[in-house]
PDB file of C-alpha atoms in Angstrom:
ATOM      1  CA  MET B   1     -54.635  -3.421 115.837  1.00 91.00           C
ATOM      2  CA  THR B   2     -56.899  -2.533 112.915  1.00 94.00           C
ATOM      3  CA  ASP B   3     -57.041   1.087 114.108  1.00 95.00           C
ATOM      4  CA  THR B   4     -53.236   1.262 114.109  1.00 97.00           C
ATOM      5  CA  ILE B   5     -53.108  -0.173 110.606  1.00 97.00           C
ATOM      6  CA  LYS B   6     -55.661   2.385 109.419  1.00 97.00           C
ATOM      7  CA  LYS B   7     -53.695   5.206 111.044  1.00 97.00           C
ATOM      8  CA  LEU B   8     -50.429   4.124 109.395  1.00 97.00           C
ATOM      9  CA  LEU B   9     -52.121   3.895 106.012  1.00 97.00           C
ATOM     10  CA  GLN B  10     -53.718   7.305 106.512  1.00 97.00           C
ATOM     11  CA  ASP B  11     -50.373   8.807 107.529  1.00 97.00           C
ATOM     12  CA  SER B  12     -48.845   7.481 104.298  1.00 97.00           C
ATOM     13  CA  ILE B  13     -51.751   8.823 102.254  1.00 98.00           C
ATOM     14  CA  ASP B  14     -51.481  12.230 103.975  1.00 98.00           C
ATOM     15  CA  VAL B  15     -47.824  12.630 103.005  1.00 98.00           C
ATOM     16  CA  LYS B  16     -48.535  11.614  99.416  1.00 98.00           C
ATOM     17  CA  GLN B  17     -51.437  14.084  99.302  1.00 98.00           C
ATOM     18  CA  ALA B  18     -49.071  16.785 100.582  1.00 98.00           C
ATOM     19  CA  VAL B  19     -46.725  15.931  97.693  1.00 98.00           C
ATOM     20  CA  LEU B  20     -49.656  16.069  95.266  1.00 98.00           C
ATOM     21  CA  ALA B  21     -50.557  19.565  96.519  1.00 98.00           C
ATOM     22  CA  ASP B  22     -46.966  20.880  96.391  1.00 98.00           C
ATOM     23  CA  GLN B  23     -46.566  22.493  92.956  1.00 98.00           C
ATOM     24  CA  VAL B  24     -42.879  23.254  93.529  1.00 98.00           C
ATOM     25  CA  LEU B  25     -42.105  19.636  94.413  1.00 98.00           C
ATOM     26  CA  LEU B  26     -44.124  18.346  91.454  1.00 98.00           C
ATOM     27  CA  GLY B  27     -42.182  20.686  89.178  1.00 98.00           C
ATOM     28  CA  ASN B  28     -38.917  19.463  90.704  1.00 98.00           C
ATOM     29  CA  ILE B  29     -39.904  15.829  90.093  1.00 98.00           C
ATOM     30  CA  ALA B  30     -40.604  16.684  86.440  1.00 98.00           C
ATOM     31  CA  ASN B  31     -37.260  18.514  86.275  1.00 98.00           C
ATOM     32  CA  VAL B  32     -35.424  15.467  87.660  1.00 98.00           C
ATOM     33  CA  ALA B  33     -37.213  13.153  85.224  1.00 98.00           C
ATOM     34  CA  GLN B  34     -36.082  15.343  82.319  1.00 98.00           C
ATOM     35  CA  ARG B  35     -32.515  15.485  83.654  1.00 98.00           C
ATOM     36  CA  CYS B  36     -32.473  11.673  83.870  1.00 98.00           C
ATOM     37  CA  ILE B  37     -33.786  11.432  80.312  1.00 98.00           C
ATOM     38  CA  ASP B  38     -31.146  13.888  79.079  1.00 98.00           C
ATOM     39  CA  VAL B  39     -28.357  11.956  80.820  1.00 98.00           C
ATOM     40  CA  LEU B  40     -29.502   8.636  79.388  1.00 98.00           C
ATOM     41  CA  GLN B  41     -29.957  10.089  75.887  1.00 98.00           C
ATOM     42  CA  SER B  42     -26.353  11.320  75.998  1.00 98.00           C
ATOM     43  CA  ASP B  43     -25.057   7.807  76.787  1.00 97.00           C
ATOM     44  CA  SER B  44     -24.165   8.771  80.347  1.00 98.00           C
ATOM     45  CA  LYS B  45     -25.230   6.923  83.485  1.00 98.00           C
ATOM     46  CA  ILE B  46     -27.071   7.307  86.766  1.00 98.00           C
ATOM     47  CA  LEU B  47     -25.331   6.495  90.078  1.00 99.00           C
ATOM     48  CA  LEU B  48     -27.427   6.050  93.227  1.00 98.00           C
ATOM     49  CA  ALA B  49     -26.541   5.735  96.912  1.00 98.00           C
ATOM     50  CA  GLY B  50     -28.170   5.674 100.327  1.00 98.00           C
ATOM     51  CA  ASN B  51     -28.023   3.899 103.701  1.00 98.00           C
ATOM     52  CA  GLY B  52     -30.376   1.295 105.148  1.00 97.00           C
ATOM     53  CA  GLY B  53     -33.826   1.593 103.607  1.00 97.00           C
ATOM     54  CA  SER B  54     -32.487   4.289 101.295  1.00 98.00           C
ATOM     55  CA  ALA B  55     -29.846   1.794 100.089  1.00 98.00           C
ATOM     56  CA  SER B  56     -32.683  -0.563  99.227  1.00 98.00           C
ATOM     57  CA  ASP B  57     -34.470   2.262  97.401  1.00 98.00           C
ATOM     58  CA  ALA B  58     -31.283   3.078  95.441  1.00 98.00           C
ATOM     59  CA  GLN B  59     -30.996  -0.580  94.438  1.00 98.00           C
ATOM     60  CA  HIS B  60     -34.685  -0.793  93.585  1.00 98.00           C
ATOM     61  CA  ILE B  61     -34.557   2.240  91.277  1.00 98.00           C
ATOM     62  CA  ALA B  62     -31.342   1.041  89.601  1.00 98.00           C
ATOM     63  CA  ALA B  63     -32.899  -2.396  89.061  1.00 98.00           C
ATOM     64  CA  GLU B  64     -35.970  -0.867  87.397  1.00 98.00           C
ATOM     65  CA  LEU B  65     -33.700   1.057  85.003  1.00 98.00           C
ATOM     66  CA  VAL B  66     -31.247  -1.736  84.191  1.00 98.00           C
ATOM     67  CA  GLY B  67     -33.974  -4.387  83.979  1.00 98.00           C
ATOM     68  CA  ARG B  68     -37.356  -2.969  83.164  1.00 96.00           C
ATOM     69  CA  PHE B  69     -40.119  -1.009  84.838  1.00 98.00           C
ATOM     70  CA  GLU B  70     -43.284  -1.476  82.757  1.00 97.00           C
ATOM     71  CA  VAL B  71     -41.851  -1.685  79.230  1.00 95.00           C
ATOM     72  CA  ASP B  72     -39.740  -4.410  77.653  1.00 96.00           C
ATOM     73  CA  ARG B  73     -36.790  -2.416  76.332  1.00 97.00           C
ATOM     74  CA  LYS B  74     -33.000  -2.273  76.375  1.00 97.00           C
ATOM     75  CA  GLY B  75     -31.299  -1.905  79.738  1.00 98.00           C
ATOM     76  CA  LEU B  76     -30.370   1.567  80.889  1.00 98.00           C
ATOM     77  CA  PRO B  77     -27.069   2.381  82.652  1.00 98.00           C
ATOM     78  CA  ALA B  78     -27.775   2.807  86.358  1.00 98.00           C
ATOM     79  CA  ILE B  79     -25.531   1.684  89.206  1.00 98.00           C
ATOM     80  CA  ALA B  80     -26.488   1.381  92.871  1.00 98.00           C
ATOM     81  CA  LEU B  81     -23.290   2.064  94.801  1.00 98.00           C
ATOM     82  CA  THR B  82     -24.667  -0.014  97.674  1.00 98.00           C
ATOM     83  CA  THR B  83     -24.347  -3.497  96.219  1.00 97.00           C
ATOM     84  CA  ASN B  84     -20.717  -4.656  96.030  1.00 96.00           C
ATOM     85  CA  ALA B  85     -19.888  -6.065  99.457  1.00 97.00           C
ATOM     86  CA  SER B  86     -16.166  -6.341  98.698  1.00 98.00           C
ATOM     87  CA  GLN B  87     -15.950  -2.683  97.647  1.00 97.00           C
ATOM     88  CA  LEU B  88     -18.099  -1.493 100.537  1.00 97.00           C
ATOM     89  CA  THR B  89     -16.067  -3.319 103.165  1.00 98.00           C
ATOM     90  CA  ALA B  90     -12.648  -2.562 101.630  1.00 98.00           C
ATOM     91  CA  ILE B  91     -13.362   1.160 101.272  1.00 98.00           C
ATOM     92  CA  SER B  92     -14.883   1.339 104.759  1.00 97.00           C
ATOM     93  CA  ASN B  93     -11.928  -0.503 106.255  1.00 98.00           C
ATOM     94  CA  ASP B  94      -9.250   1.479 104.416  1.00 98.00           C
ATOM     95  CA  TYR B  95     -10.799   4.965 104.291  1.00 98.00           C
ATOM     96  CA  GLY B  96     -13.707   4.952 106.752  1.00 98.00           C
ATOM     97  CA  TYR B  97     -17.421   4.539 106.165  1.00 97.00           C
ATOM     98  CA  GLU B  98     -17.824   8.202 105.232  1.00 98.00           C
ATOM     99  CA  ALA B  99     -15.843   7.494 102.023  1.00 98.00           C
ATOM    100  CA  VAL B 100     -17.783   4.391 100.988  1.00 98.00           C
ATOM    101  CA  PHE B 101     -19.790   6.132  98.221  1.00 98.00           C
ATOM    102  CA  ALA B 102     -17.414   9.024  97.484  1.00 98.00           C
ATOM    103  CA  ARG B 103     -14.669   6.623  96.454  1.00 98.00           C
ATOM    104  CA  GLN B 104     -17.042   4.853  94.061  1.00 98.00           C
ATOM    105  CA  VAL B 105     -18.252   8.143  92.569  1.00 98.00           C
ATOM    106  CA  GLU B 106     -14.605   9.046  92.051  1.00 98.00           C
ATOM    107  CA  ALA B 107     -14.031   5.726  90.248  1.00 98.00           C
ATOM    108  CA  PHE B 108     -17.224   5.464  88.189  1.00 98.00           C
ATOM    109  CA  GLY B 109     -18.558   9.012  87.857  1.00 98.00           C
ATOM    110  CA  LYS B 110     -17.806  11.032  84.743  1.00 98.00           C
ATOM    111  CA  LYS B 111     -18.827  14.520  83.678  1.00 98.00           C
ATOM    112  CA  GLY B 112     -22.319  14.201  82.231  1.00 98.00           C
ATOM    113  CA  ASP B 113     -23.395  11.465  84.647  1.00 98.00           C
ATOM    114  CA  LEU B 114     -26.060  11.981  87.310  1.00 98.00           C
ATOM    115  CA  PHE B 115     -25.729  11.140  91.020  1.00 99.00           C
ATOM    116  CA  VAL B 116     -28.816  10.499  93.150  1.00 99.00           C
ATOM    117  CA  GLY B 117     -28.212  10.684  96.895  1.00 98.00           C
ATOM    118  CA  LEU B 118     -31.006   9.325  99.065  1.00 98.00           C
ATOM    119  CA  SER B 119     -30.994  10.414 102.717  1.00 98.00           C
ATOM    120  CA  THR B 120     -34.147  10.961 104.726  1.00 98.00           C
ATOM    121  CA  SER B 121     -32.356  13.498 106.938  1.00 98.00           C
ATOM    122  CA  GLY B 122     -30.186  14.878 104.164  1.00 98.00           C
ATOM    123  CA  ASN B 123     -27.285  14.602 106.591  1.00 98.00           C
ATOM    124  CA  SER B 124     -25.859  11.123 105.942  1.00 98.00           C
ATOM    125  CA  ALA B 125     -22.125  11.858 105.957  1.00 98.00           C
ATOM    126  CA  ASN B 126     -21.297   9.285 103.290  1.00 98.00           C
ATOM    127  CA  VAL B 127     -24.010  10.516 100.919  1.00 98.00           C
ATOM    128  CA  VAL B 128     -22.958  14.144 101.440  1.00 98.00           C
ATOM    129  CA  ALA B 129     -19.294  13.186 100.795  1.00 98.00           C
ATOM    130  CA  ALA B 130     -20.323  11.403  97.588  1.00 98.00           C
ATOM    131  CA  ALA B 131     -22.249  14.492  96.454  1.00 98.00           C
ATOM    132  CA  GLU B 132     -19.155  16.635  97.092  1.00 98.00           C
ATOM    133  CA  VAL B 133     -17.058  14.353  94.878  1.00 98.00           C
ATOM    134  CA  ALA B 134     -19.819  14.277  92.262  1.00 98.00           C
ATOM    135  CA  LYS B 135     -19.864  18.078  92.228  1.00 98.00           C
ATOM    136  CA  SER B 136     -16.076  18.258  91.810  1.00 98.00           C
ATOM    137  CA  GLN B 137     -16.293  15.847  88.842  1.00 98.00           C
ATOM    138  CA  GLY B 138     -19.088  17.692  87.036  1.00 98.00           C
ATOM    139  CA  LEU B 139     -21.966  15.292  87.692  1.00 98.00           C
ATOM    140  CA  THR B 140     -25.546  16.483  88.050  1.00 98.00           C
ATOM    141  CA  ILE B 141     -26.566  15.972  91.680  1.00 98.00           C
ATOM    142  CA  ILE B 142     -30.080  15.021  92.728  1.00 99.00           C
ATOM    143  CA  GLY B 143     -31.040  14.724  96.382  1.00 98.00           C
ATOM    144  CA  MET B 144     -33.984  12.782  97.723  1.00 98.00           C
ATOM    145  CA  THR B 145     -34.527  13.842 101.329  1.00 98.00           C
ATOM    146  CA  GLY B 146     -37.108  14.659 103.938  1.00 98.00           C
ATOM    147  CA  ALA B 147     -38.532  18.111 104.649  1.00 98.00           C
ATOM    148  CA  SER B 148     -35.327  19.801 105.838  1.00 97.00           C
ATOM    149  CA  GLY B 149     -33.065  18.829 102.932  1.00 98.00           C
ATOM    150  CA  GLY B 150     -30.180  18.730 105.391  1.00 98.00           C
ATOM    151  CA  LYS B 151     -26.584  19.329 104.283  1.00 98.00           C
ATOM    152  CA  LEU B 152     -27.235  17.494 101.027  1.00 98.00           C
ATOM    153  CA  GLU B 153     -29.598  20.161  99.691  1.00 98.00           C
ATOM    154  CA  ALA B 154     -26.826  22.772  99.321  1.00 98.00           C
ATOM    155  CA  LEU B 155     -24.880  20.425  97.005  1.00 98.00           C
ATOM    156  CA  CYS B 156     -27.817  19.509  94.769  1.00 98.00           C
ATOM    157  CA  ASP B 157     -28.846  20.756  91.374  1.00 98.00           C
ATOM    158  CA  VAL B 158     -32.332  19.643  92.435  1.00 98.00           C
ATOM    159  CA  CYS B 159     -33.380  18.375  95.864  1.00 98.00           C
ATOM    160  CA  LEU B 160     -36.648  16.446  96.123  1.00 98.00           C
ATOM    161  CA  LYS B 161     -37.703  17.211  99.707  1.00 98.00           C
ATOM    162  CA  VAL B 162     -40.577  15.043 100.881  1.00 98.00           C
ATOM    163  CA  PRO B 163     -42.762  17.106 103.241  1.00 98.00           C
ATOM    164  CA  SER B 164     -42.304  14.862 106.269  1.00 98.00           C
ATOM    165  CA  THR B 165     -39.870  14.187 109.112  1.00 98.00           C
ATOM    166  CA  ASN B 166     -40.940  10.556 109.562  1.00 98.00           C
ATOM    167  CA  THR B 167     -38.347   8.195 108.054  1.00 98.00           C
ATOM    168  CA  ALA B 168     -40.839   5.520 106.993  1.00 98.00           C
ATOM    169  CA  ARG B 169     -43.188   8.003 105.329  1.00 98.00           C
ATOM    170  CA  ILE B 170     -40.256   9.701 103.529  1.00 98.00           C
ATOM    171  CA  GLN B 171     -38.986   6.372 102.213  1.00 98.00           C
ATOM    172  CA  GLU B 172     -42.460   5.420 101.002  1.00 98.00           C
ATOM    173  CA  VAL B 173     -42.594   8.605  98.953  1.00 98.00           C
ATOM    174  CA  HIS B 174     -39.013   8.172  97.721  1.00 98.00           C
ATOM    175  CA  ILE B 175     -39.878   4.856  96.121  1.00 98.00           C
ATOM    176  CA  THR B 176     -43.060   6.370  94.671  1.00 98.00           C
ATOM    177  CA  ILE B 177     -40.963   9.163  93.157  1.00 98.00           C
ATOM    178  CA  GLY B 178     -38.514   6.529  91.888  1.00 98.00           C
ATOM    179  CA  HIS B 179     -41.361   4.752  90.120  1.00 98.00           C
ATOM    180  CA  ILE B 180     -42.585   8.054  88.650  1.00 98.00           C
ATOM    181  CA  LEU B 181     -39.083   8.755  87.307  1.00 98.00           C
ATOM    182  CA  CYS B 182     -38.878   5.275  85.761  1.00 98.00           C
ATOM    183  CA  ALA B 183     -42.295   5.690  84.151  1.00 98.00           C
ATOM    184  CA  GLN B 184     -41.356   9.079  82.700  1.00 98.00           C
ATOM    185  CA  ILE B 185     -38.018   7.762  81.408  1.00 98.00           C
ATOM    186  CA  GLU B 186     -39.648   4.794  79.702  1.00 98.00           C
ATOM    187  CA  ALA B 187     -42.424   6.933  78.216  1.00 98.00           C
ATOM    188  CA  LYS B 188     -39.958   9.417  76.727  1.00 97.00           C
ATOM    189  CA  LEU B 189     -37.266   7.004  75.573  1.00 97.00           C
ATOM    190  CA  PHE B 190     -39.432   4.045  74.535  1.00 96.00           C
ATOM    191  CA  GLY B 191     -42.992   5.378  74.224  1.00 87.00           C
TER     192      GLY B 191
END
């Protein structure tokens, strides 16, 4: 069992080291951090969505922004579109699960806002549909995906493609990137 644990830890480390060595990805992370800062400085908001573990990551990142990451400061406007059970079930029932995030982007998204779609494959139909609505409404679109970028990549202003095809390893890096974004936002806005 210990060997398996070591292997899983090493696999996680290897993907993070691949991110560390990828100058394009590092530049894209910095670009996304600056875009988030710009959106928040202009009194706009960040909307986030994903399925399963990516839904949890969307909620986690939104919570760090609304609450706090490492600095006691005012709350920042971030909404995880994964949290309102009544909305999720009503939209899914009335329009189908593919519309579950798109409908919310339509309702809450305004030109100048930023949409973050998390999908390890980049092909989650409901995340892609939300990005399409975000694009039509003039939002900045950020994707957080695995290596392929999937269908989501073509809709993004910036797509953060983790160099892996393993869902667990991708999600581990997504939350690391989320923490990096939060740290950069706090440093710039409250440092």
